[in-house]
Amino acid sequence: MGDSAYTDSDRKHLLACTVSGAFITPLMSTMMNLALMFIGDEFSVGSHDLGYVNTMFLLGSVIAMVPSARLASIYGMRKVFLLGLVITGVTSFLAMLSPGFAFFVAMRFAIGFGSAMIGVTSIAMLTYVFPRERRGWAIGINTTSVYIGLSLGPTIGGLVSDAVGWRACFVIVLALVIVSLFFVSNFRKEVTPTPEEAMDWKGSALWSVSVFVLMFGVINITSGLAAGMVVAGLGLFLVTVWYLRRCGSPVLNLRLFGIRTFSRSSVAAFMNYGASYSVAFFMSLYLQSIGALTASQAGALMLVQPAVQVLLTARMGALSDRMGDKRILPTLGMLIVSFGVAMFLFLGTEFSLPYVVLMMLIIGVGMGIFSSPNTSVIMSSVPGKYRGEASGVVSVVRQTGMMVSMSIAMASIAVIMGSTDNLGPSTYGDFVDTMRLAFSICLGMCVVGILCSWFRGSTDEECLKLI
């Protein structure tokens, strides 16, 4: 079914349900960042263990995204979107009732599964239903909703945690799930790009196991078994790639990476999110410890970065639709992000409010310019039949970048702070050194992202033959 088969009413209903659905995950993530100090106090865990709150959520997302994208293309994207909402709602309710830290982290992992189903179908449905000349605009609106969630999350999370406790954050998530279910009920047409193909369960299992083993080893790099898990994970990952290249109907179409524009734009997205995602994690701890701010005050301050992204993202998506050279905006955005990341290297134990605001402002501008235009290039670089799979790759790249960013953060904490990772005046210097190590690595990722963005090339017939 082509985009001409959908009415303007269909498009409005779809945009409403995907926007409300896309709003949930970032809101939940940023609310948790401002709740970390409260969670750590309640469950008596340090900064390394607190990293699991976001990292396991992202790990669950990355594991689920690849099979979810394939299932959506075969059985229907609307069905998978609905299932994702239900899983997110149920596991959020259970997380709210967590009796201990291990159970809470397990629920965060499960919530990641549900959010993956929402994420991989949102952009894909918009890409199929909206015509090419309005696709960038629709994706921009969807991405803006993500940034609105990021914007409101710190403030809401800080206020709720200070007023009634961190568990109440999940009440807000449950309310949003209900709202999204209402909107999706008004979009009644199914989007099923490849109903004739079969599900690759073997590839799904290989992907899930290899990613879990590899990333769990990285985030616990200083433990005894971590090195072995990293080696085993890399081996399993290579086996997974070997299998996917030879499978007739793979769960992840690696042939898409034969399109230079697609592959290099995807790498640029990975580097962007890998370099910037841990900013919120580190800043939430930095502001409430060295900065001596309350959760509410930290939440208001952290509003700066995503608020700027909200103001720019939709406009940049629409501007990208009108520009001939699609490299300019994403590359400029990546360059600006690199300046913001570099500023982390000069943070110290003396808190400077203007410096922190400027740093977050710069990163917000860069992200706002980069995200929507780059996503539009990726989705437009593949034939229509493969847009569902391309959407899955976009989501996997984004979430994997975020997961790697958190893995770098946790590994840096483990290497420098070790077992003395409870934040206090005696460990502030080590915490600053940890941030400098992490963002030195992230700055290198920015450089790679800039190069991939500018030299991404253009889609041509020879590339399309690879598919």
Short mmCIF file of N, CA, C and O in Angstrom, two decimals, residues 31 40 73 99 107 144 172 212 310 350 388 459:
data_model
loop_
_atom_site.label_atom_id
_atom_site.label_comp_id
_atom_site.label_asym_id
_atom_site.label_seq_id
_atom_site.Cartn_x
_atom_site.Cartn_y
_atom_site.Cartn_z
N MET A 31 13.35 11.53 33.45
CA MET A 31 12.84 11.56 34.82
C MET A 31 13.69 10.69 35.73
O MET A 31 13.96 11.03 36.88
N GLY A 40 19.59 5.70 44.63
CA GLY A 40 20.82 5.25 45.26
C GLY A 40 20.72 5.27 46.78
O GLY A 40 21.18 4.33 47.46
N SER A 73 7.25 -5.56 10.09
CA SER A 73 7.16 -5.55 8.64
C SER A 73 6.35 -6.74 8.11
O SER A 73 5.70 -6.65 7.08
N PRO A 99 10.59 -4.03 45.01
CA PRO A 99 11.01 -4.24 46.40
C PRO A 99 12.51 -4.10 46.61
O PRO A 99 12.98 -3.98 47.74
N MET A 107 13.10 -4.74 35.69
CA MET A 107 11.92 -4.10 35.08
C MET A 107 12.35 -3.04 34.07
O MET A 107 11.70 -2.87 33.05
N THR A 144 10.58 16.04 17.40
CA THR A 144 10.33 17.13 18.35
C THR A 144 9.62 16.62 19.60
O THR A 144 9.92 17.06 20.73
N ILE A 172 2.99 8.85 36.04
CA ILE A 172 2.91 9.72 34.87
C ILE A 172 3.07 8.89 33.59
O ILE A 172 2.37 9.10 32.60
N PHE A 212 23.89 -8.97 24.27
CA PHE A 212 23.83 -9.02 25.74
C PHE A 212 25.20 -9.37 26.32
O PHE A 212 25.69 -8.69 27.23
N VAL A 310 14.10 21.09 21.01
CA VAL A 310 12.69 21.16 20.62
C VAL A 310 12.46 22.32 19.65
O VAL A 310 11.77 22.18 18.64
N GLU A 350 35.04 22.97 41.12
CA GLU A 350 34.43 24.27 41.41
C GLU A 350 33.28 24.48 40.44
O GLU A 350 33.47 24.60 39.23
N GLY A 388 10.73 -0.10 6.30
CA GLY A 388 10.48 -0.66 7.62
C GLY A 388 11.76 -1.16 8.25
O GLY A 388 12.04 -0.91 9.43
N THR A 459 22.97 8.36 -2.92
CA THR A 459 22.41 7.08 -3.36
C THR A 459 22.45 7.01 -4.89
O THR A 459 22.07 7.94 -5.57
#
